[in-house]
C-alpha cells in the first residue's frame, strides 16, 4: 500500500470517548485498552489530556512508556502550560504526538475569549487566536516533530479565517491539521467540500495531512468522516462503538469497515486488523459501562443475525445474498439464523438438520405449525425449544383423547377451578367438564378425569423450564398408575405451565388407553 493510499487511523476512545457522560477509566484500565487498540492496529492512540487531571497525566505517561507500536498522542489547549504538561507526559514515548489547538469559529472566539485579555472586537480576538495557534505549534515542536493542530468547530467556522489559520499553523510546523466538526452540524456534502476546499485554497496544504474528527449530534459522524476521506483527508479520528462527548464520535468500526468494504469507491485502506474489532468493542462496552445496541452496525448482537423467512432462505443458499461483510472478518461470532415467528420452513428445516434431526416433509409440517404456536408467544425460539418440540412430536401416540379447551381460574382467596373440553376419538360430541382442586393443576386434572371417564392416579409430577427467561417453554412430566399399578409417562410442553401440565396428563392417559387396545 503506498503512503497516499493509506488512511491513518487515530483512535480517541481514551480521550474524547472517555468524555462520554458518566464514564471514567482508571490508569490500568486505560493501559489495558491501549494495548488492545495497538493490537487492533490503530496508528495513533490519543491517550488523554495530561493537564486536565493527575490521572490523565499518569495514564498518558504509562501508555507512552509501554506501547511502542503506535504513536501516542496527548491533547492540549493552545496554552503553554498544557503543552508543557503534554510534552512531559510523552517523554518516554517512542513516537509521541502533541495535539494542540483552539476554537476557531466566530461563536467560539466571541464567547470564549474575554475582552480584557483578547481584545474588544471579534477581529482583534481572531488575530489573537491565530497568534496563539502559531505559538502553540512552535512550543509543541520543542517536544516532538509530530504536532497536530485542531481547528475546533471548523464545521461552523468562517472559511477565509479557517484557511488563514490552517496556512499559518502548517507554516509553524504542524504536520497534521485536524478539521473537527465539533458540534456534528455538517452535512456530508458540505463537510466533504470543506476538506476539498481547504486542500485547494491553502497554499501549503500539501505539507500536512488533513484529519477528520466528526461528532454524531445529527447522526452523521460516520457519513461526514467518509465524505472527508473521499475528498482528500488521510487521517480519521474515531472511537470504538462511537462513544464520546454528547451523542459521541464517529465509530471506528463503522468508518474502517465502510472504507474497506467499499474500497472500490474510496480507493484507500487502513492498517486495521479488523478481526480484533468485535473483541475491542466488547472491551470498551464493558469498561465504560456503555451497552452496544443489538442493531449496531458491525459489532451489534444482531449485525449478522437473520430472521425473516425470505432472508433466511436466501442466506442459506448463499450468505452473500444478505451479508456484505463476513462476521469472521470482524472477529464476530458466526452468522446466526434466529428463529422467530417470521422464520420460514426452510430456516426451521436447516436448524433441525444442524441439531441432527432428519424430518420428512409431513413431520416438518407438523413441527412447523407447533413451532409457529410457540414463536407467537416467544420473541425467539431456542435450540432447546426445538428439541423439546421434536421430542414431543416423536413420542406422540394414538390420540384417543384430545384436549380442545382448557380454562383455569385461580388466585389469592379463590378456589382453583378448571373447565375443559375433551374430544374422544370416534365420538361426535366433545365432553365439557369442570372441577375444583387444591391448585390449578389439581383442578385441571380432576376436570380431565371427569371428561375422559378415566381416573389414573398421579404418581409423579414435575415441571421444568426448557430455556431461560420469563417466556421460556415449560416442560411437564407426569407419571400415572392404572388400576393394575402399571406406570405410564406423559409429557407436555407449552409457554403456559398449566397447559403443559394438562397436556402431559392427557398424553399419559392416551398412552394408557393405547396399551389397552
Ligand atoms: O470535537 C473536537 O473539536 C475535539 C477537539 C479537542 C479535537 O474533540
Ligand atoms: Zn471531539
Coordinates of C-alpha atoms and ligand atoms in Angstrom, one line a residue:
X1 CA 0.0 0.0 0.0
X2 CA 1.6 3.3 -1.0
X3 CA 1.6 6.2 1.5
X4 CA -1.0 8.1 -0.5
X5 CA -3.4 5.2 -0.4
X6 CA -3.3 4.7 3.3
X7 CA -5.6 6.4 5.7
X8 CA -4.2 6.9 9.2
X9 CA -6.5 5.7 12.0
X10 CA -6.4 8.0 15.0
X11 CA -8.3 6.5 17.9
X12 CA -9.6 8.8 20.6
X13 CA -11.6 6.4 22.7
X14 CA -9.3 7.1 25.7
X15 CA -9.7 10.9 25.3
X16 CA -12.9 12.1 23.5
X17 CA -14.5 8.7 24.1
X18 CA -13.9 8.8 27.8
X19 CA -15.6 12.3 27.8
X20 CA -18.9 10.4 27.4
X21 CA -21.1 11.4 30.3
X22 CA -20.8 9.1 33.3
X23 CA -17.6 7.3 32.4
X24 CA -14.2 7.3 34.0
X25 CA -11.5 4.8 33.5
X26 CA -8.6 4.1 35.8
X27 CA -5.0 4.2 34.8
X28 CA -4.6 0.4 34.5
X29 CA -7.9 0.1 32.5
X30 CA -6.6 2.7 30.1
X31 CA -3.4 0.8 29.6
X32 CA -5.3 -2.4 29.0
X33 CA -7.4 -0.7 26.4
X34 CA -4.4 1.0 24.8
X35 CA -2.8 -2.5 24.5
X36 CA -5.9 -3.7 22.7
X37 CA -6.0 -0.7 20.4
X38 CA -2.4 -1.3 19.4
X39 CA -3.3 -4.9 18.7
X40 CA -6.2 -3.7 16.6
X41 CA -3.6 -1.8 14.6
X42 CA -4.6 1.9 15.1
X43 CA -1.8 4.2 14.0
X44 CA -2.3 6.8 16.7
X45 CA -3.7 6.4 20.2
X46 CA -4.9 9.7 21.8
X47 CA -4.2 8.6 25.4
X48 CA -5.6 11.6 27.3
X49 CA -5.4 15.3 28.2
X50 CA -2.5 15.4 30.6
X51 CA -3.1 18.9 32.1
X52 CA -6.8 18.0 32.9
X53 CA -6.0 15.7 35.9
X54 CA -3.2 13.8 37.5
X55 CA -4.9 10.6 36.5
X56 CA -4.8 11.7 32.8
X57 CA -1.2 12.7 33.1
X58 CA -0.3 9.3 34.6
X59 CA -2.3 7.4 32.0
X60 CA -0.6 9.1 29.1
X61 CA 2.8 8.7 30.7
X62 CA 2.3 5.0 31.3
X63 CA 0.8 4.3 27.9
X64 CA 3.7 6.2 26.2
X65 CA 6.2 4.1 28.1
X66 CA 4.5 0.7 27.5
X67 CA 3.3 1.0 23.9
X68 CA 5.8 1.3 21.1
X69 CA 3.9 0.1 18.1
X70 CA 1.5 3.1 17.8
X71 CA 2.1 6.8 18.0
X72 CA 0.9 8.0 21.4
X73 CA -0.8 11.4 21.4
X74 CA -1.6 13.9 24.2
X75 CA -4.2 16.6 23.9
X76 CA -3.6 20.2 25.0
X77 CA -5.2 23.6 24.6
X78 CA -3.1 26.2 22.8
X79 CA -1.5 27.4 26.0
X80 CA 2.0 26.9 27.2
X81 CA 1.2 25.0 30.5
X82 CA -0.9 22.5 28.7
X83 CA 1.7 21.9 26.0
X84 CA 4.5 21.5 28.6
X85 CA 2.3 19.0 30.5
X86 CA 1.7 17.0 27.3
X87 CA 5.4 17.1 26.4
X88 CA 6.3 15.9 29.9
X89 CA 3.8 13.0 29.8
X90 CA 5.1 11.9 26.4
X91 CA 8.7 12.0 27.4
X92 CA 9.2 8.2 27.3
X93 CA 7.2 7.7 24.1
X94 CA 9.0 6.1 21.2
X95 CA 6.7 8.1 18.9
X96 CA 4.8 10.9 20.6
X97 CA 2.4 13.5 19.2
X98 CA 1.1 16.7 20.7
X99 CA -2.4 17.6 19.6
X100 CA -3.0 21.2 20.3
X101 CA -5.4 23.8 19.1
X102 CA -8.3 26.1 19.8
X103 CA -11.8 27.1 18.8
X104 CA -11.8 29.0 15.5
X105 CA -15.5 29.6 14.7
X106 CA -16.8 33.1 15.4
X107 CA -19.1 31.8 18.0
X108 CA -16.3 30.0 19.9
X109 CA -13.9 33.0 19.6
X110 CA -16.6 35.6 20.6
X111 CA -17.9 33.5 23.5
X112 CA -14.7 32.0 25.0
X113 CA -12.3 34.9 24.6
X114 CA -12.6 37.7 27.2
X115 CA -12.4 41.3 26.1
X116 CA -9.8 42.4 28.6
X117 CA -7.3 39.7 27.6
X118 CA -8.0 39.1 23.9
X119 CA -9.4 42.4 22.5
X120 CA -12.7 44.1 22.3
X121 CA -13.7 43.3 18.7
X122 CA -14.2 39.9 17.1
X123 CA -11.5 40.7 14.6
X124 CA -9.0 41.5 17.3
X125 CA -9.9 38.3 19.1
X126 CA -9.4 36.3 15.8
X127 CA -6.0 37.8 15.3
X128 CA -5.1 36.9 18.9
X129 CA -6.4 33.3 18.4
X130 CA -4.3 32.9 15.2
X131 CA -1.2 34.1 17.1
X132 CA -1.9 31.7 19.9
X133 CA -2.3 28.8 17.5
X134 CA 1.1 29.6 15.8
X135 CA 2.8 30.0 19.2
X136 CA 1.3 26.7 20.4
X137 CA 2.6 24.7 17.4
X138 CA 6.0 26.2 17.9
X139 CA 6.0 25.3 21.6
X140 CA 4.9 21.8 20.9
X141 CA 7.6 21.4 18.3
X142 CA 10.1 21.8 21.1
X143 CA 8.9 18.4 22.4
X144 CA 8.2 16.5 19.2
X145 CA 8.4 16.8 15.5
X146 CA 4.9 15.3 15.3
X147 CA 2.4 18.1 16.0
X148 CA -1.2 18.1 15.2
X149 CA -3.3 21.2 15.3
X150 CA -7.1 21.2 15.8
X151 CA -9.3 24.0 14.4
X152 CA -12.1 23.4 16.8
X153 CA -15.7 23.9 15.4
X154 CA -14.4 24.0 11.8
X155 CA -17.8 22.9 10.7
X156 CA -19.2 26.3 11.6
X157 CA -16.1 28.5 11.0
X158 CA -15.7 31.4 8.7
X159 CA -14.0 29.9 5.7
X160 CA -11.4 32.6 4.9
X161 CA -10.3 32.7 8.6
X162 CA -10.1 28.9 8.6
X163 CA -7.8 28.9 5.6
X164 CA -5.6 31.6 7.2
X165 CA -5.3 29.6 10.4
X166 CA -4.5 26.3 8.6
X167 CA -1.8 28.0 6.5
X168 CA -0.2 29.7 9.5
X169 CA -0.1 26.5 11.7
X170 CA 1.4 24.5 8.8
X171 CA 4.0 27.2 8.3
X172 CA 4.7 27.0 12.0
X173 CA 5.4 23.2 11.8
X174 CA 2.1 21.4 12.2
X175 CA 2.3 18.1 10.3
X176 CA -1.3 17.1 10.7
X177 CA -4.3 19.6 10.7
X178 CA -7.5 18.4 12.3
X179 CA -10.7 19.9 10.9
X180 CA -13.2 18.9 13.6
X181 CA -17.0 19.1 13.1
X182 CA -17.1 19.6 16.8
X183 CA -20.9 20.1 17.1
X184 CA -21.9 17.5 14.5
X185 CA -23.5 20.3 12.5
X186 CA -22.2 19.4 9.0
X187 CA -24.0 17.6 6.2
X188 CA -21.7 15.1 4.4
X189 CA -21.7 17.0 1.1
X190 CA -20.7 20.2 2.9
X191 CA -18.1 18.6 5.1
X192 CA -16.5 16.8 2.1
X193 CA -16.4 20.1 0.2
X194 CA -14.9 21.8 3.2
X195 CA -12.0 19.4 3.2
X196 CA -11.5 19.6 -0.6
X197 CA -11.7 23.4 -0.4
X198 CA -9.1 23.6 2.3
X199 CA -6.7 21.4 0.4
X200 CA -7.3 23.5 -2.8
X201 CA -7.2 27.0 -1.2
X202 CA -4.5 26.7 1.4
X203 CA -1.2 27.3 -0.4
X204 CA 0.9 25.0 1.8
X205 CA -1.7 22.3 2.3
X206 CA 0.5 19.6 0.7
X207 CA 2.8 19.8 3.6
X208 CA 0.3 18.4 6.1
X209 CA -2.0 15.5 6.5
X210 CA -5.7 16.6 6.9
X211 CA -7.6 14.8 9.6
X212 CA -11.4 14.4 10.1
X213 CA -12.9 14.4 13.5
X214 CA -16.7 14.2 13.4
X215 CA -19.4 14.2 16.1
X216 CA -22.7 12.5 15.9
X217 CA -25.2 15.1 17.1
X218 CA -27.2 14.7 13.9
X219 CA -26.3 11.1 13.4
X220 CA -23.9 11.9 10.5
X221 CA -20.5 11.5 12.0
X222 CA -19.5 8.4 10.0
X223 CA -21.0 9.8 6.8
X224 CA -19.1 13.0 7.4
X225 CA -15.9 11.1 8.1
X226 CA -16.2 9.2 4.9
X227 CA -17.0 12.3 2.9
X228 CA -13.8 13.8 4.3
X229 CA -11.8 10.8 3.1
X230 CA -13.4 10.9 -0.3
X231 CA -12.3 14.5 -0.6
X232 CA -8.7 14.0 0.4
X233 CA -8.5 13.6 4.2
X234 CA -5.9 11.0 5.1
X235 CA -6.5 10.7 8.8
X236 CA -9.7 9.7 10.5
X237 CA -10.4 10.3 14.2
X238 CA -12.8 7.9 15.7
X239 CA -13.8 6.0 18.8
X240 CA -14.7 2.4 19.4
X241 CA -18.5 2.0 19.4
X242 CA -18.7 5.7 18.6
X243 CA -18.6 6.6 22.3
X244 CA -17.8 10.2 23.2
X245 CA -19.0 13.6 24.2
X246 CA -22.8 14.1 23.9
X247 CA -24.0 11.9 21.0
X248 CA -20.5 10.6 20.5
X249 CA -17.8 10.5 17.8
X250 CA -17.6 8.7 14.5
X251 CA -17.4 5.0 15.2
X252 CA -14.1 3.4 14.3
X253 CA -15.5 0.0 13.3
X254 CA -18.1 1.6 11.0
X255 CA -15.7 4.0 9.4
X256 CA -13.0 1.5 8.7
X257 CA -15.3 -1.3 7.5
X258 CA -17.1 1.2 5.2
X259 CA -13.7 2.2 3.7
X260 CA -12.6 -1.5 3.4
X261 CA -15.9 -2.9 2.1
X262 CA -16.2 0.0 -0.4
X263 CA -12.6 0.1 -1.4
X264 CA -13.9 0.2 -5.0
X265 CA -15.3 3.6 -4.2
X266 CA -12.8 5.1 -1.7
X267 CA -9.6 3.6 -3.3
X268 CA -7.8 3.8 0.1
X269 CA -7.4 1.4 3.1
X270 CA -6.3 1.4 6.7
X271 CA -3.9 -0.8 8.5
X272 CA -6.5 -2.0 10.9
X273 CA -6.7 -5.7 11.8
X274 CA -10.4 -5.9 11.6
X275 CA -10.5 -9.4 13.2
X276 CA -9.9 -7.5 16.5
X277 CA -12.9 -5.2 16.1
X278 CA -15.5 -7.3 17.9
X279 CA -13.3 -8.0 20.9
X280 CA -12.3 -4.4 21.2
X281 CA -15.9 -3.3 21.0
X282 CA -16.9 -5.7 23.8
X283 CA -14.0 -4.5 25.9
X284 CA -14.9 -0.8 25.6
X285 CA -18.5 -1.5 26.3
X286 CA -17.7 -3.4 29.5
X287 CA -15.1 -0.9 30.7
X288 CA -17.2 2.2 30.1
X289 CA -20.4 0.5 31.0
X290 CA -22.0 1.6 27.7
X291 CA -24.2 -1.0 26.2
X292 CA -23.8 -1.8 22.5
X293 CA -27.3 -1.7 20.8
X294 CA -28.2 -5.0 19.2
X295 CA -28.7 -3.3 15.8
X296 CA -25.4 -1.5 15.9
X297 CA -23.5 -1.9 12.6
X298 CA -20.5 -4.3 12.6
X299 CA -20.5 -5.1 16.3
X300 CA -24.1 -5.3 17.4
X301 CA -25.5 -8.7 18.5
X302 CA -27.9 -8.7 15.5
X303 CA -25.4 -7.4 13.0
X304 CA -25.1 -10.9 11.5
X305 CA -28.5 -12.4 12.6
X306 CA -31.1 -13.4 10.0
X307 CA -34.6 -14.0 11.0
X308 CA -37.3 -13.4 8.3
X309 CA -38.3 -16.3 6.0
X310 CA -37.1 -14.7 2.8
X311 CA -33.8 -13.6 4.3
X312 CA -33.0 -16.9 5.9
X313 CA -33.9 -18.7 2.7
X314 CA -31.5 -16.5 0.6
X315 CA -28.8 -16.5 3.3
X316 CA -28.8 -20.3 3.5
X317 CA -28.5 -20.6 -0.3
X318 CA -25.6 -18.0 -0.4
X319 CA -24.6 -15.8 2.6
X320 CA -23.7 -13.0 0.1
X321 CA -27.4 -12.5 -0.7
X322 CA -27.8 -10.7 2.7
X323 CA -24.3 -10.2 4.1
X324 CA -21.8 -7.7 2.7
X325 CA -19.2 -8.5 5.5
X326 CA -18.3 -11.9 6.8
X327 CA -18.7 -12.0 10.6
X328 CA -15.3 -13.7 10.9
X329 CA -13.7 -10.7 9.2
X330 CA -14.5 -8.5 12.2
X331 CA -14.0 -11.3 14.8
X332 CA -17.7 -11.6 15.4
X333 CA -19.3 -14.9 16.3
X334 CA -20.6 -16.6 13.2
X335 CA -23.8 -15.6 11.4
X336 CA -26.9 -16.8 13.1
X337 CA -30.3 -17.8 11.9
X338 CA -32.6 -16.5 14.7
X339 CA -35.8 -18.5 14.8
X340 CA -38.8 -16.3 15.3
X341 CA -42.4 -16.2 14.1
X342 CA -41.1 -14.8 10.8
X343 CA -38.9 -17.8 10.1
X344 CA -40.0 -20.0 7.2
X345 CA -40.0 -23.8 6.8
X346 CA -36.6 -23.7 5.1
X347 CA -35.0 -22.0 8.1
X348 CA -36.5 -24.4 10.6
X349 CA -35.5 -27.4 8.5
X350 CA -32.0 -26.1 8.3
X351 CA -31.8 -25.7 12.1
X352 CA -33.3 -29.1 12.6
X353 CA -30.6 -30.5 10.4
X354 CA -27.9 -28.7 12.4
X355 CA -29.4 -30.2 15.6
X356 CA -29.2 -33.7 14.0
X357 CA -32.9 -34.2 13.3
X358 CA -33.9 -35.6 9.9
X359 CA -37.5 -34.9 9.3
X360 CA -39.9 -35.9 6.5
X361 CA -41.9 -33.2 4.8
X362 CA -45.0 -34.3 6.7
X363 CA -43.2 -34.3 10.0
X364 CA -41.7 -30.9 9.2
X365 CA -45.2 -29.5 8.5
X366 CA -46.5 -30.6 11.9
X367 CA -43.4 -29.4 13.8
X368 CA -43.6 -26.1 11.8
X369 CA -47.2 -25.5 12.9
X370 CA -46.2 -26.2 16.6
X371 CA -43.1 -24.1 16.2
X372 CA -45.3 -21.2 15.0
X373 CA -47.6 -21.5 18.0
X374 CA -44.5 -21.3 20.3
X375 CA -42.9 -18.5 18.3
X376 CA -46.0 -16.4 18.5
X377 CA -45.7 -16.5 22.3
X378 CA -41.9 -16.1 22.5
X379 CA -39.6 -13.5 20.9
X380 CA -37.0 -16.1 20.0
X381 CA -37.2 -19.9 19.8
X382 CA -34.1 -21.6 21.0
X383 CA -32.5 -24.9 20.1
X384 CA -33.7 -26.4 23.3
X385 CA -37.3 -25.4 22.5
X386 CA -36.9 -27.1 19.1
X387 CA -35.5 -30.2 20.6
X388 CA -38.4 -30.3 23.1
X389 CA -40.9 -29.8 20.2
X390 CA -39.4 -32.6 18.1
X391 CA -39.2 -34.9 21.1
X392 CA -42.8 -34.2 22.0
X393 CA -43.9 -34.8 18.4
X394 CA -42.0 -38.0 18.0
X395 CA -43.4 -39.5 21.2
X396 CA -46.9 -39.0 20.1
X397 CA -49.3 -41.9 20.4
X398 CA -52.8 -42.5 19.2
X399 CA -54.8 -39.5 20.2
X400 CA -57.8 -41.3 21.9
X401 CA -58.4 -38.1 23.8
X402 CA -57.8 -34.6 22.5
X403 CA -57.7 -31.6 24.9
X404 CA -59.6 -29.0 22.9
X405 CA -60.1 -26.3 25.5
X406 CA -58.7 -25.5 29.0
X407 CA -59.6 -22.6 31.2
X408 CA -58.3 -22.3 34.7
X409 CA -59.2 -19.7 37.4
X410 CA -57.0 -19.3 40.4
X411 CA -55.5 -16.6 42.7
X412 CA -55.3 -15.5 46.3
X413 CA -58.6 -16.1 48.1
X414 CA -60.2 -18.0 45.2
X415 CA -60.9 -21.7 44.9
X416 CA -58.9 -23.0 41.9
X417 CA -61.3 -24.2 39.3
X418 CA -60.8 -25.6 35.8
X419 CA -63.1 -26.3 32.9
X420 CA -62.0 -28.5 29.9
X421 CA -63.4 -29.7 26.6
X422 CA -62.1 -33.2 25.6
X423 CA -62.9 -34.9 22.4
X424 CA -62.9 -38.7 22.4
X425 CA -61.9 -40.5 19.2
X426 CA -65.0 -41.9 17.5
X427 CA -67.5 -39.8 19.3
X428 CA -69.1 -36.7 17.7
X429 CA -69.6 -34.5 20.7
X430 CA -66.8 -33.4 23.0
X431 CA -67.3 -33.6 26.7
X432 CA -67.2 -30.4 28.7
X433 CA -66.4 -30.8 32.4
X434 CA -65.5 -28.5 35.3
X435 CA -63.9 -29.2 38.7
X436 CA -62.2 -27.6 41.7
X437 CA -58.9 -28.6 43.2
X438 CA -56.2 -27.8 45.7
X439 CA -54.4 -25.8 43.0
X440 CA -54.8 -25.0 39.3
X441 CA -53.1 -28.2 38.1
X442 CA -55.1 -30.4 40.5
X443 CA -58.3 -28.8 39.3
X444 CA -57.4 -29.3 35.7
X445 CA -56.5 -33.0 36.3
X446 CA -59.9 -33.5 38.1
X447 CA -61.8 -31.9 35.2
X448 CA -59.8 -34.2 32.7
X449 CA -60.7 -37.2 34.8
X450 CA -64.4 -36.4 34.6
X451 CA -64.3 -35.6 30.8
X452 CA -62.4 -38.8 29.9
X453 CA -64.1 -41.1 32.4
X454 CA -60.7 -42.4 33.5
X455 CA -59.0 -41.9 36.8
X456 CA -55.3 -42.8 36.7
X457 CA -53.5 -42.0 39.9
X458 CA -50.8 -39.3 39.6
X459 CA -47.6 -41.0 40.9
X460 CA -45.1 -38.2 40.0
X461 CA -45.3 -34.7 38.6
X462 CA -42.6 -32.3 37.6
X463 CA -42.2 -29.2 35.6
X464 CA -39.0 -27.5 34.2
X465 CA -38.2 -24.6 32.1
X466 CA -36.7 -25.7 28.7
X467 CA -34.8 -22.4 28.4
X468 CA -34.2 -19.3 30.4
X469 CA -36.4 -16.2 30.5
X470 CA -40.0 -15.5 31.6
X471 CA -41.3 -16.6 28.2
X472 CA -39.5 -19.9 28.3
X473 CA -41.2 -23.1 27.3
X474 CA -42.3 -25.2 30.3
X475 CA -42.0 -29.0 30.0
X476 CA -44.2 -31.0 32.3
X477 CA -43.7 -34.7 33.0
X478 CA -46.4 -36.7 34.8
X479 CA -46.3 -40.4 35.7
X480 CA -49.6 -42.1 36.3
X481 CA -50.6 -45.6 37.5
X482 CA -53.6 -47.5 36.1
X483 CA -55.8 -49.7 38.3
X484 CA -53.2 -52.6 37.9
X485 CA -50.3 -50.4 39.1
X486 CA -48.8 -50.1 35.6
X487 CA -47.0 -46.8 35.1
X488 CA -47.4 -44.5 32.1
X489 CA -45.4 -41.4 31.5
X490 CA -46.8 -38.3 29.7
X491 CA -45.1 -35.1 28.7
X492 CA -46.4 -31.8 27.6
X493 CA -44.8 -28.5 26.6
X494 CA -46.2 -25.0 26.4
X495 CA -45.2 -21.5 27.3
X496 CA -48.1 -21.8 29.8
X497 CA -47.1 -24.2 32.6
X498 CA -50.7 -25.2 33.5
X499 CA -51.4 -26.0 29.8
X500 CA -48.1 -28.0 29.7
X501 CA -49.3 -29.9 32.8
X502 CA -52.7 -30.7 31.4
X503 CA -51.2 -31.8 28.1
X504 CA -48.8 -34.1 30.0
X505 CA -51.7 -35.7 31.8
X506 CA -53.8 -36.2 28.7
X507 CA -50.6 -37.7 27.0
X508 CA -50.2 -40.2 29.9
X509 CA -53.9 -41.1 29.6
X510 CA -53.6 -41.6 25.8
X511 CA -50.6 -43.9 26.4
X512 CA -52.6 -45.9 29.0
X513 CA -55.5 -46.1 26.6
X514 CA -53.2 -47.2 23.7
X515 CA -51.8 -50.0 25.8
X516 CA -55.3 -51.4 26.4
X517 CA -56.2 -51.6 22.7
Ligands
LIG1 O1 -14.5 17.8 18.9 C1 -13.5 18.5 19.0 O2 -13.3 19.5 18.4 C2 -12.4 17.9 19.8 C3 -11.1 18.6 19.7 C4 -10.5 18.8 21.0 C5 -10.1 17.9 18.8 O3 -12.5 16.9 20.4
LIG2 ZN1 -14.2 15.8 19.7

